[in-house]
PDB file of C-alpha atoms in Angstrom:
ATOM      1  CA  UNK A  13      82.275  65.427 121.001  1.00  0.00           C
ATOM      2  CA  UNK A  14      80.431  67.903 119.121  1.00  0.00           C
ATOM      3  CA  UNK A  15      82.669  70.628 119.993  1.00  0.00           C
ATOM      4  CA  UNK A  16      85.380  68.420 118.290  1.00  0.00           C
ATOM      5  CA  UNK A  17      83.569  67.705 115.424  1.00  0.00           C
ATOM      6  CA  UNK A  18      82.485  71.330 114.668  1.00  0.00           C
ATOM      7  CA  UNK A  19      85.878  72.310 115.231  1.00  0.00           C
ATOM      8  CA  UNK A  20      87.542  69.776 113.015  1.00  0.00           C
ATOM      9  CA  UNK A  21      84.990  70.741 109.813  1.00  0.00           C
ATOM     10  CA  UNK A  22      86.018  74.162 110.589  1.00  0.00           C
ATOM     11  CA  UNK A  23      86.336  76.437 107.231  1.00  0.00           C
ATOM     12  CA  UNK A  24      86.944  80.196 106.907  1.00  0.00           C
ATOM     13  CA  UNK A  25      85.725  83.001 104.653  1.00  0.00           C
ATOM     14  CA  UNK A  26      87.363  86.069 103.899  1.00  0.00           C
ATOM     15  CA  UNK A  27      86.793  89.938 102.455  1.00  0.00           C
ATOM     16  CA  UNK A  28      89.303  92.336 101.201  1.00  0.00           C
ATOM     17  CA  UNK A  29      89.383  95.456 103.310  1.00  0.00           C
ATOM     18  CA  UNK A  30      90.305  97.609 100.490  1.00  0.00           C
ATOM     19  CA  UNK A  31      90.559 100.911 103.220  1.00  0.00           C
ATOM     20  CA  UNK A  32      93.204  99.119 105.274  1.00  0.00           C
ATOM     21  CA  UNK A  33      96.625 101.324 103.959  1.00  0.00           C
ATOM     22  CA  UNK A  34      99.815  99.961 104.700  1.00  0.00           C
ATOM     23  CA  UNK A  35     102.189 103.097 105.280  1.00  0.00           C
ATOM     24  CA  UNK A  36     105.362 101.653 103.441  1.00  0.00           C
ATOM     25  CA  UNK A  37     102.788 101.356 100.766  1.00  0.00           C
ATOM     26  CA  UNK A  38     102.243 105.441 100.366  1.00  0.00           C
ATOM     27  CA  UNK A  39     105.319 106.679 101.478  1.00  0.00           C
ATOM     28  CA  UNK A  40     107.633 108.467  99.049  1.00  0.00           C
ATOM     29  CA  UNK A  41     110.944 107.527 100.414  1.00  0.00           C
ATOM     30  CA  UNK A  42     110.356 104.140 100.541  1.00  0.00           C
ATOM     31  CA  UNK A  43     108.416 103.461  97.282  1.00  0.00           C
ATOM     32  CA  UNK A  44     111.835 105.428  95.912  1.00  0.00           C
ATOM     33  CA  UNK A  45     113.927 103.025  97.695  1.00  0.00           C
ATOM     34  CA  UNK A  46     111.417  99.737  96.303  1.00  0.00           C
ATOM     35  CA  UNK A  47     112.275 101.700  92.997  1.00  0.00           C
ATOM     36  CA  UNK A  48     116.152 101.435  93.099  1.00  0.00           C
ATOM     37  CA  UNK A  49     115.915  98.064  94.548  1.00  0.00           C
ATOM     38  CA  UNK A  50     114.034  96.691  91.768  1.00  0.00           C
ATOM     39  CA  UNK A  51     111.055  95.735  93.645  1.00  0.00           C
ATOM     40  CA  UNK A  52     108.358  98.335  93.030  1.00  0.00           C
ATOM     41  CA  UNK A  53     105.392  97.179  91.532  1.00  0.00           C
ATOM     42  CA  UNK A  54     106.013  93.820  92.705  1.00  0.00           C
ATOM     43  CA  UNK A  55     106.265  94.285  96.215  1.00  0.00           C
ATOM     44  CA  UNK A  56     102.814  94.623  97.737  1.00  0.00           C
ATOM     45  CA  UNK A  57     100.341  93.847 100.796  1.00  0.00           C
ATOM     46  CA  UNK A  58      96.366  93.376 101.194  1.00  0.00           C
ATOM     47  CA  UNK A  59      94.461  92.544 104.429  1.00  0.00           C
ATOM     48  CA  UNK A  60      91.039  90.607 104.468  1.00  0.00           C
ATOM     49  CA  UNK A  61      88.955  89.835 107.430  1.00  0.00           C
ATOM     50  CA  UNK A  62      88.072  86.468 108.192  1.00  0.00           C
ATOM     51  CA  UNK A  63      84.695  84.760 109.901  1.00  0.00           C
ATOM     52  CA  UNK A  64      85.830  81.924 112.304  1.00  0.00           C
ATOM     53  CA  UNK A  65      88.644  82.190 115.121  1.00  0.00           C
ATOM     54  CA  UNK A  66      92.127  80.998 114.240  1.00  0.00           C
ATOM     55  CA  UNK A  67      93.891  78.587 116.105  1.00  0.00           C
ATOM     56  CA  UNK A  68      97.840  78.341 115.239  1.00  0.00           C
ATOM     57  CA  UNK A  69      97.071  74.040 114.559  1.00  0.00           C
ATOM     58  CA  UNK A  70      94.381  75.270 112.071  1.00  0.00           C
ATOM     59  CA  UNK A  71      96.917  77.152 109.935  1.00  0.00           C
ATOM     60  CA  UNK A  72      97.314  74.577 107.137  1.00  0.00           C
ATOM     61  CA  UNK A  73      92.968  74.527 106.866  1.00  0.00           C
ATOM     62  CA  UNK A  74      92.874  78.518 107.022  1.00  0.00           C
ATOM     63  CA  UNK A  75      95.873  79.366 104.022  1.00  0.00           C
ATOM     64  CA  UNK A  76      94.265  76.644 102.134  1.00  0.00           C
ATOM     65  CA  UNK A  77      90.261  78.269 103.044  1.00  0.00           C
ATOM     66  CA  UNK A  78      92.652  81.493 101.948  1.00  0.00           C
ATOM     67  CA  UNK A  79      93.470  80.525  98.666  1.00  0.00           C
ATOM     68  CA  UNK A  80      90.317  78.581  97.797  1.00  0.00           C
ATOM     69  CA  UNK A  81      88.355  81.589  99.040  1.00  0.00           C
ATOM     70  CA  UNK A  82      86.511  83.181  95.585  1.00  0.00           C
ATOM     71  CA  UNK A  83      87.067  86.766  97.236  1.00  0.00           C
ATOM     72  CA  UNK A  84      90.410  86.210  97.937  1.00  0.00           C
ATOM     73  CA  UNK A  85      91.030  84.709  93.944  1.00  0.00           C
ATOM     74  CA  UNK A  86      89.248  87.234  92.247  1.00  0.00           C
ATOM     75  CA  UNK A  87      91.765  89.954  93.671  1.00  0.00           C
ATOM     76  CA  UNK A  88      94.925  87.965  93.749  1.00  0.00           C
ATOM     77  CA  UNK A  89      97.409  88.350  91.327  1.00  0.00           C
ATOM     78  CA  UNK A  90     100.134  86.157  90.100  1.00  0.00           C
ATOM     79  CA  UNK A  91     103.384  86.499  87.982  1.00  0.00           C
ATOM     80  CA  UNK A  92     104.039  85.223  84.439  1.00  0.00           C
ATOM     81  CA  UNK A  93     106.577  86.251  81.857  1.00  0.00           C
ATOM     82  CA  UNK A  94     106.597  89.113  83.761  1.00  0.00           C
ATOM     83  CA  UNK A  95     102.887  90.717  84.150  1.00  0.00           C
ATOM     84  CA  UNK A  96     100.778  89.966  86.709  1.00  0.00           C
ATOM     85  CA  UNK A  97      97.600  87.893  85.539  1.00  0.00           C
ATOM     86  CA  UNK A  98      94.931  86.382  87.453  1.00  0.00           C
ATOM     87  CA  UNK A  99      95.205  82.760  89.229  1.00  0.00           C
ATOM     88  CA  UNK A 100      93.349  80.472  86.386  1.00  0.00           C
ATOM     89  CA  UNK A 101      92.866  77.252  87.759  1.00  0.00           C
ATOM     90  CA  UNK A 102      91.716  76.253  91.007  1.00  0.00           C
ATOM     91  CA  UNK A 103      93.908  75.768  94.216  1.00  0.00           C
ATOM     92  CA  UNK A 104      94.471  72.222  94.943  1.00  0.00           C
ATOM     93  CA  UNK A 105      96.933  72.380  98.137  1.00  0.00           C
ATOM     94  CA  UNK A 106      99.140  74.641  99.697  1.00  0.00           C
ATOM     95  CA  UNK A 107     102.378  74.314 101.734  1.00  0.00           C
ATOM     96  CA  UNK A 108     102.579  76.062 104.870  1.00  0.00           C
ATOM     97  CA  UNK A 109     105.526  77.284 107.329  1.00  0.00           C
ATOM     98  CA  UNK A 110     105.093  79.070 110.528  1.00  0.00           C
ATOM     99  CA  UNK A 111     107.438  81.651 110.638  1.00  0.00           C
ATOM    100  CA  UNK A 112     108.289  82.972 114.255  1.00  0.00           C
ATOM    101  CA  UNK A 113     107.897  86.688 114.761  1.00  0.00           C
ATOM    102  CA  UNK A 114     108.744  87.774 118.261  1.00  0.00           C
ATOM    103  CA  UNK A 115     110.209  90.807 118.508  1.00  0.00           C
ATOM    104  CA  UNK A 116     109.440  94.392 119.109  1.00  0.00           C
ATOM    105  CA  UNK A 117     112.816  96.046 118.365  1.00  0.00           C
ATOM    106  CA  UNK A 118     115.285  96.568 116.408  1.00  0.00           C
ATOM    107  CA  UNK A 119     117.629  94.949 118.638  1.00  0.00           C
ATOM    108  CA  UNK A 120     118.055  91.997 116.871  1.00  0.00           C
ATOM    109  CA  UNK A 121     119.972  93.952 114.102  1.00  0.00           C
ATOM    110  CA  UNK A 122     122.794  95.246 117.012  1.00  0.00           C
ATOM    111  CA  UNK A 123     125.391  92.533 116.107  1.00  0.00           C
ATOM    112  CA  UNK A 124     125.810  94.435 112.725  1.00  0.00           C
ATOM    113  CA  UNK A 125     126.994  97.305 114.155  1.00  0.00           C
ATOM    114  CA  UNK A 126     130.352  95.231 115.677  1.00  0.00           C
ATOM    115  CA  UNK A 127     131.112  92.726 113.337  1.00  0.00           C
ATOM    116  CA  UNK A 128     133.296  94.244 110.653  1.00  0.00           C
ATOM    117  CA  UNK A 129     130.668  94.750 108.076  1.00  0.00           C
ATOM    118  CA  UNK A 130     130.255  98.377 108.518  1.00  0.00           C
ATOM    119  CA  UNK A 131     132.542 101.325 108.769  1.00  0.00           C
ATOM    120  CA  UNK A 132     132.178 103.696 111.787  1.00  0.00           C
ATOM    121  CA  UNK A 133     130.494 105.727 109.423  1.00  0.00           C
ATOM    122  CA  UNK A 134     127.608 103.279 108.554  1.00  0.00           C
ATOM    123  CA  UNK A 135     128.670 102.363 105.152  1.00  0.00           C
ATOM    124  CA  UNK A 136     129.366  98.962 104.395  1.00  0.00           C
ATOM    125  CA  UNK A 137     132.639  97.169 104.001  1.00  0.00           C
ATOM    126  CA  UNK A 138     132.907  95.950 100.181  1.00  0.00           C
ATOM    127  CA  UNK A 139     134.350  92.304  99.342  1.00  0.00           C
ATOM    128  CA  UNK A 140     135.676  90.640  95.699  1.00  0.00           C
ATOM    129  CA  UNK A 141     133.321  87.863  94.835  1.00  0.00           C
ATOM    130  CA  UNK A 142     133.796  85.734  91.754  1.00  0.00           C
ATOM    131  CA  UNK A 143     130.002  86.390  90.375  1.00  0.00           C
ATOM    132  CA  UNK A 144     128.592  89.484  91.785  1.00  0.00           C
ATOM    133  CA  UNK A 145     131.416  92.316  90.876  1.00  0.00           C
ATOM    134  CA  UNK A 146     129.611  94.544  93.361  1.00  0.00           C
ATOM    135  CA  UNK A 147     129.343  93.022  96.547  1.00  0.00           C
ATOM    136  CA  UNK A 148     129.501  93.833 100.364  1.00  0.00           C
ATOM    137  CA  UNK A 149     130.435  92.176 103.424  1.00  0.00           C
ATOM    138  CA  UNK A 150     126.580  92.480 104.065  1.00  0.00           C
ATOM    139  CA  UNK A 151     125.247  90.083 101.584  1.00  0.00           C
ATOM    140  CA  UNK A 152     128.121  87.725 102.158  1.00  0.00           C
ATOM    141  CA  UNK A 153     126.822  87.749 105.556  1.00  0.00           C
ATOM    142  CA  UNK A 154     123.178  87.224 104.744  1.00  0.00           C
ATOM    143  CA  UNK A 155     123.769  84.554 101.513  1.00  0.00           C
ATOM    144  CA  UNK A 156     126.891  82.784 101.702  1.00  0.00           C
ATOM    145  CA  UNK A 157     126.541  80.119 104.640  1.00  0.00           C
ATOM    146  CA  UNK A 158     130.483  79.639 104.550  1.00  0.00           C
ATOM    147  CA  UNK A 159     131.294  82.988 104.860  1.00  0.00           C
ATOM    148  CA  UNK A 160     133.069  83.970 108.220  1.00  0.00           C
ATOM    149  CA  UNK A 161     130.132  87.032 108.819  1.00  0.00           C
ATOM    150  CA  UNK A 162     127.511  83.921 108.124  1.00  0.00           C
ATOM    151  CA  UNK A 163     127.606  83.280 111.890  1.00  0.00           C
ATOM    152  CA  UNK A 164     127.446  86.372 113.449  1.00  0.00           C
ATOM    153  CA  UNK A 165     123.418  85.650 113.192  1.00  0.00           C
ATOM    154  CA  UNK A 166     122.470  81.815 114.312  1.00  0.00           C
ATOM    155  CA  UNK A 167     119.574  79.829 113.176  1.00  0.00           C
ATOM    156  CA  UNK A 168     116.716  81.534 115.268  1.00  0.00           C
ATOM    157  CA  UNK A 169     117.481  84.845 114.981  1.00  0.00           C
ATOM    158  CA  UNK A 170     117.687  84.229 110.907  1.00  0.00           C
ATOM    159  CA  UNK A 171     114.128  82.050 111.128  1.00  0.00           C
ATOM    160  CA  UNK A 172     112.389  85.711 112.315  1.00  0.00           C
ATOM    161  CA  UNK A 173     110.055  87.489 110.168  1.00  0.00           C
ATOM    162  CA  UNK A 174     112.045  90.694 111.170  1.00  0.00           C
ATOM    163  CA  UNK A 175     115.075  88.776 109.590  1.00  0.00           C
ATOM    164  CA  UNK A 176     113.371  87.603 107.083  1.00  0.00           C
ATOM    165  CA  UNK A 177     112.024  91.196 105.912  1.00  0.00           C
ATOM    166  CA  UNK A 178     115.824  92.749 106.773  1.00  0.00           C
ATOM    167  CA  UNK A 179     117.300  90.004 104.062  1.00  0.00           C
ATOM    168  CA  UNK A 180     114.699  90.489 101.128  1.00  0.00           C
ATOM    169  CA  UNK A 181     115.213  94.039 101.297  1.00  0.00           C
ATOM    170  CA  UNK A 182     118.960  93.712 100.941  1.00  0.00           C
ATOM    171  CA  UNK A 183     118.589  91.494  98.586  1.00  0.00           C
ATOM    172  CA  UNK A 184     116.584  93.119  96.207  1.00  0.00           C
ATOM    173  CA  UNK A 185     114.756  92.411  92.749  1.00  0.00           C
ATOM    174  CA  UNK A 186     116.446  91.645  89.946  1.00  0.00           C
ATOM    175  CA  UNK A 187     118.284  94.917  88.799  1.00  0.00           C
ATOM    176  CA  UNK A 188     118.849  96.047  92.542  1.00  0.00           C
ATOM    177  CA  UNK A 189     120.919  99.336  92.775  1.00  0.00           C
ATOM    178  CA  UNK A 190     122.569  98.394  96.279  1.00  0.00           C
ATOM    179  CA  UNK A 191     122.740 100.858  99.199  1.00  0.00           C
ATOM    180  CA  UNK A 192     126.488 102.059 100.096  1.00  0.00           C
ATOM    181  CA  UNK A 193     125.467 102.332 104.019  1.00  0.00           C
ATOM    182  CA  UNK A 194     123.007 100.510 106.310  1.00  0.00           C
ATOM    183  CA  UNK A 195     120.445 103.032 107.289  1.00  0.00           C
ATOM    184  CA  UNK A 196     117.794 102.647 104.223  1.00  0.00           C
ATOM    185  CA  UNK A 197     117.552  98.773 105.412  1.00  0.00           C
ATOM    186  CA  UNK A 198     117.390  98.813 108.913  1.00  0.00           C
ATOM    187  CA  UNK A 199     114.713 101.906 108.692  1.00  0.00           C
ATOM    188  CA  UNK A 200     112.599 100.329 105.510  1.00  0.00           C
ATOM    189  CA  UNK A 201     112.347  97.022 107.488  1.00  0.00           C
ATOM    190  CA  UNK A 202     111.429  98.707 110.465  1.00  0.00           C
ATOM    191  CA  UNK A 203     108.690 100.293 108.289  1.00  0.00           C
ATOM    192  CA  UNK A 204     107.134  97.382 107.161  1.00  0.00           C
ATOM    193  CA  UNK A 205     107.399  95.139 109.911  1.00  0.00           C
ATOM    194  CA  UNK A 206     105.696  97.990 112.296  1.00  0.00           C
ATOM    195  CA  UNK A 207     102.757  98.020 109.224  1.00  0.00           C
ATOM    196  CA  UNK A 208     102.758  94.309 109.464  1.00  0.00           C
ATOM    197  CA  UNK A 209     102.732  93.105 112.617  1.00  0.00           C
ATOM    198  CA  UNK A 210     100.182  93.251 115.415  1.00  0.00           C
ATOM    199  CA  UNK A 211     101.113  93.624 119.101  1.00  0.00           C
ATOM    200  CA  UNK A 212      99.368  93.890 123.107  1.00  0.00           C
ATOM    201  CA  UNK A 213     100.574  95.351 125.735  1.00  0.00           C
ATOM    202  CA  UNK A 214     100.463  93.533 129.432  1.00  0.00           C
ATOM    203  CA  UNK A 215      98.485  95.650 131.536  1.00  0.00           C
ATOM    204  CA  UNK A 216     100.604  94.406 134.799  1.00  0.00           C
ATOM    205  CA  UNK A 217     103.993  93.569 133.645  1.00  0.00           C
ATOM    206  CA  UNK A 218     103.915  96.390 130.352  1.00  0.00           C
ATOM    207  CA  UNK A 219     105.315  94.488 128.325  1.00  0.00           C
ATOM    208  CA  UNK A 220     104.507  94.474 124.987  1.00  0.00           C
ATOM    209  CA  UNK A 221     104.015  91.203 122.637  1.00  0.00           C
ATOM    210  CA  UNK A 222     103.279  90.273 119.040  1.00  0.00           C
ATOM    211  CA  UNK A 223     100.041  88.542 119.027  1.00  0.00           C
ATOM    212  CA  UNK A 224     100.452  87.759 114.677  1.00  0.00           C
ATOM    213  CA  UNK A 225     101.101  84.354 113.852  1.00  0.00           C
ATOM    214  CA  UNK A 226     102.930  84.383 110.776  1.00  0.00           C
ATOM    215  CA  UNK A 227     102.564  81.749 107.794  1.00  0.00           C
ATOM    216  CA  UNK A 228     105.053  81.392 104.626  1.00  0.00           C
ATOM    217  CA  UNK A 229     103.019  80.116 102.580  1.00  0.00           C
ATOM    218  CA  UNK A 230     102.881  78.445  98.494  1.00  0.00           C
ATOM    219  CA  UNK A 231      99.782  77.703  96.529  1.00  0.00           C
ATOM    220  CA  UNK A 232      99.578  74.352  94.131  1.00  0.00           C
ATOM    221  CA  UNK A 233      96.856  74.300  91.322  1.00  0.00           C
ATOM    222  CA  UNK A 234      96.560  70.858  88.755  1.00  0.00           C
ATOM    223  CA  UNK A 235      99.785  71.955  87.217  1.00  0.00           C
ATOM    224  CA  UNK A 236     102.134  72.266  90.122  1.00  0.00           C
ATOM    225  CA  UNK A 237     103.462  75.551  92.410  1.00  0.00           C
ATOM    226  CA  UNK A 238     101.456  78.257  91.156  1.00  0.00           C
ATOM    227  CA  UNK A 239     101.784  81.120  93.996  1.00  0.00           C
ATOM    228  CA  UNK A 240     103.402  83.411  94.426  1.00  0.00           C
ATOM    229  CA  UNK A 241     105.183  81.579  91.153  1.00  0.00           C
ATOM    230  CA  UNK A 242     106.012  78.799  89.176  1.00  0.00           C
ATOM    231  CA  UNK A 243     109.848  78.947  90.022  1.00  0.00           C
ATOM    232  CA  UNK A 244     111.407  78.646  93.270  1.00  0.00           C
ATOM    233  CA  UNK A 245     113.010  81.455  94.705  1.00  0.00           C
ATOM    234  CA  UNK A 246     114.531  82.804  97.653  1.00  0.00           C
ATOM    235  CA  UNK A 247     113.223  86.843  96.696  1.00  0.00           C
ATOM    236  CA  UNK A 248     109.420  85.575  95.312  1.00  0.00           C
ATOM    237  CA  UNK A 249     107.498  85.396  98.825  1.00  0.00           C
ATOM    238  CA  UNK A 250     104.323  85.003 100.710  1.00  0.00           C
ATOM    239  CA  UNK A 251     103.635  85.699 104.027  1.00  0.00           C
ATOM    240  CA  UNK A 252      99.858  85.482 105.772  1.00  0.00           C
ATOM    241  CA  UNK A 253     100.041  87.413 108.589  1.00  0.00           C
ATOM    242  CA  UNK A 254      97.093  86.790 111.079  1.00  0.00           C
ATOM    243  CA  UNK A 255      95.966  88.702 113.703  1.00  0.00           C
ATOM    244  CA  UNK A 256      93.621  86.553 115.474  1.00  0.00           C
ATOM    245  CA  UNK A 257      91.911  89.052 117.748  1.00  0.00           C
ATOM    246  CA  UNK A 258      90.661  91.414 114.421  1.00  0.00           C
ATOM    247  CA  UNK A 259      90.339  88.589 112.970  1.00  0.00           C
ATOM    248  CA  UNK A 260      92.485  90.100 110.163  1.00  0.00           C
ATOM    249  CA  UNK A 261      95.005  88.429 107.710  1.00  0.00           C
ATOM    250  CA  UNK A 262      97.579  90.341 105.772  1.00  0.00           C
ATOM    251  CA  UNK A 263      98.901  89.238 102.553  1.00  0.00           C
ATOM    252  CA  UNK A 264     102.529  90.478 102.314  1.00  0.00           C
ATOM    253  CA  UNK A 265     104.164  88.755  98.620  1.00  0.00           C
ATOM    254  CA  UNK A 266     107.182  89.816  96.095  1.00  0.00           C
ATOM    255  CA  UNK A 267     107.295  88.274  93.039  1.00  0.00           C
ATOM    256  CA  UNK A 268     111.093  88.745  91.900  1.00  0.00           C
ATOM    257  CA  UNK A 269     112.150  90.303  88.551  1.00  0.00           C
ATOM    258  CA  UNK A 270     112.643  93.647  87.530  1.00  0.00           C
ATOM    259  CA  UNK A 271     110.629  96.040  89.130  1.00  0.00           C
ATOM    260  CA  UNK A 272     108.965  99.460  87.703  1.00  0.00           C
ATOM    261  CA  UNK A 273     111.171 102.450  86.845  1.00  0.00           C
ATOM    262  CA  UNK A 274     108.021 105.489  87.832  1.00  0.00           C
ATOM    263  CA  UNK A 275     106.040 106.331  90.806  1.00  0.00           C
TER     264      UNK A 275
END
């Protein structure tokens, strides 16, 4: 069918939308908070517009359109030896992951608040650990897979972007200063993922839905993984976040290392 065929050669172009301002992005507080967690500077987000309608089964075609697109190379930015530098060789494949991203609270986030990692005060419970001398019950919950907290979260709620976003901020960059209470994470994730994300409301039922589809994605040139680095690592991301109905796609990336000490 022609339909099928059109559909099936399908390839997208994209534009920056240089006025699209991601709030997290200009705020004080938080760009303090990326500042004592060691990710300023290398924490960042950049929306382009696309030209064809996405379909979720099209996503490995579109973040490979994405990262072949010349608009979208001549303003990306990669890491190495610690600058950023442009992407110098041409994108050969990419590797794609749907993330799920369903929620619209911060509800997810309520087993925290009984579990035994917090004080009634909101600051978190520290722990010994044999490599990190400062650690909380927190990050044992988020990292260490044998730790009792581990399974206060199961596999779903941990595969959500809202997770996902909660995690790398607790984490941190390199030479993370580490909050003593909960608050900064819950409310800088909340942040983000409310810049981030894209949602409808039902005009009969009210509810309201995310209508993104979310892709974690990693870009291969001649020499192997290229984007969003050469290394492997949990805290150097990409995420394309599409919102199908703008026909908008956010780039939302951290490269890990140490991040910038001025605002």
């Amino acid at each position: 069918m022609a339909g099928d065929k059109c559909d099936f050669e399908q390839t997208f172009s994209f534009c920056p939308l240089p006025s699209k301002k991601f709030s997290f992005l200009q705020d004080r507080e938080t760009l303090e908070l990326f500042m004592k967690w060691s990710m300023l500077g290398r924490i960042s987000a950049q929306t382009y517009s696309f030209d064809q309608c996405f379909y979720p089964y099209s996503s490995d075609k579109f973040a490979l359109s994405f990262f072949r697109d010349p608009n979208v190379v001549s303003s990306l930015r990669k890491t190495e030896a610690g600058a950023w530098v442009p992407l110098d060789k041409p994108i050969v494949s990419v590797a794609v992951e749907p993330v799920p991203c369903t929620k619209v609270s911060m509800e997810l986030f309520d087993p925290i608040y009984s579990c035994g990692i917090l004080r009634p005060s909101g600051h978190l419970v520290k722990c010994l650990h044999d490599v990190y001398p400062d650690y909380d019950e927190l990050r044992q919950m988020l990292q260490e897979e044998d730790s009792e907290q581990y399974r206060v979260f199961g596999r779903e709620e941990r595969a959500e972007l809202l997770f996902r976003l909660f995690k790398h901020l607790c984490v941190g960059g390199e030479l993370c200063q580490y909050e003593d209470t909960i608050e900064p994470y819950i409310s800088t994730t909340k942040k983000i993922y409310r810049d981030l994300i894209s949602v409808q409301k039902d005009p009969e039922t009210k509810k309201i839905s995310v209508v993104s589809t979310v892709l974690k994605v990693c870009a291969y040139d001649e020499s192997g993984r290229c984007y969003p680095g050469r290394r492997e690592e949990d805290q150097t991301f990409a995420y394309l976040i599409v919102d199908p109905f703008k026909r908008h796609v956010t780039l939302f990336y951290h490269s890990y290392g140490v991040g910038t000490f001025t605002l």
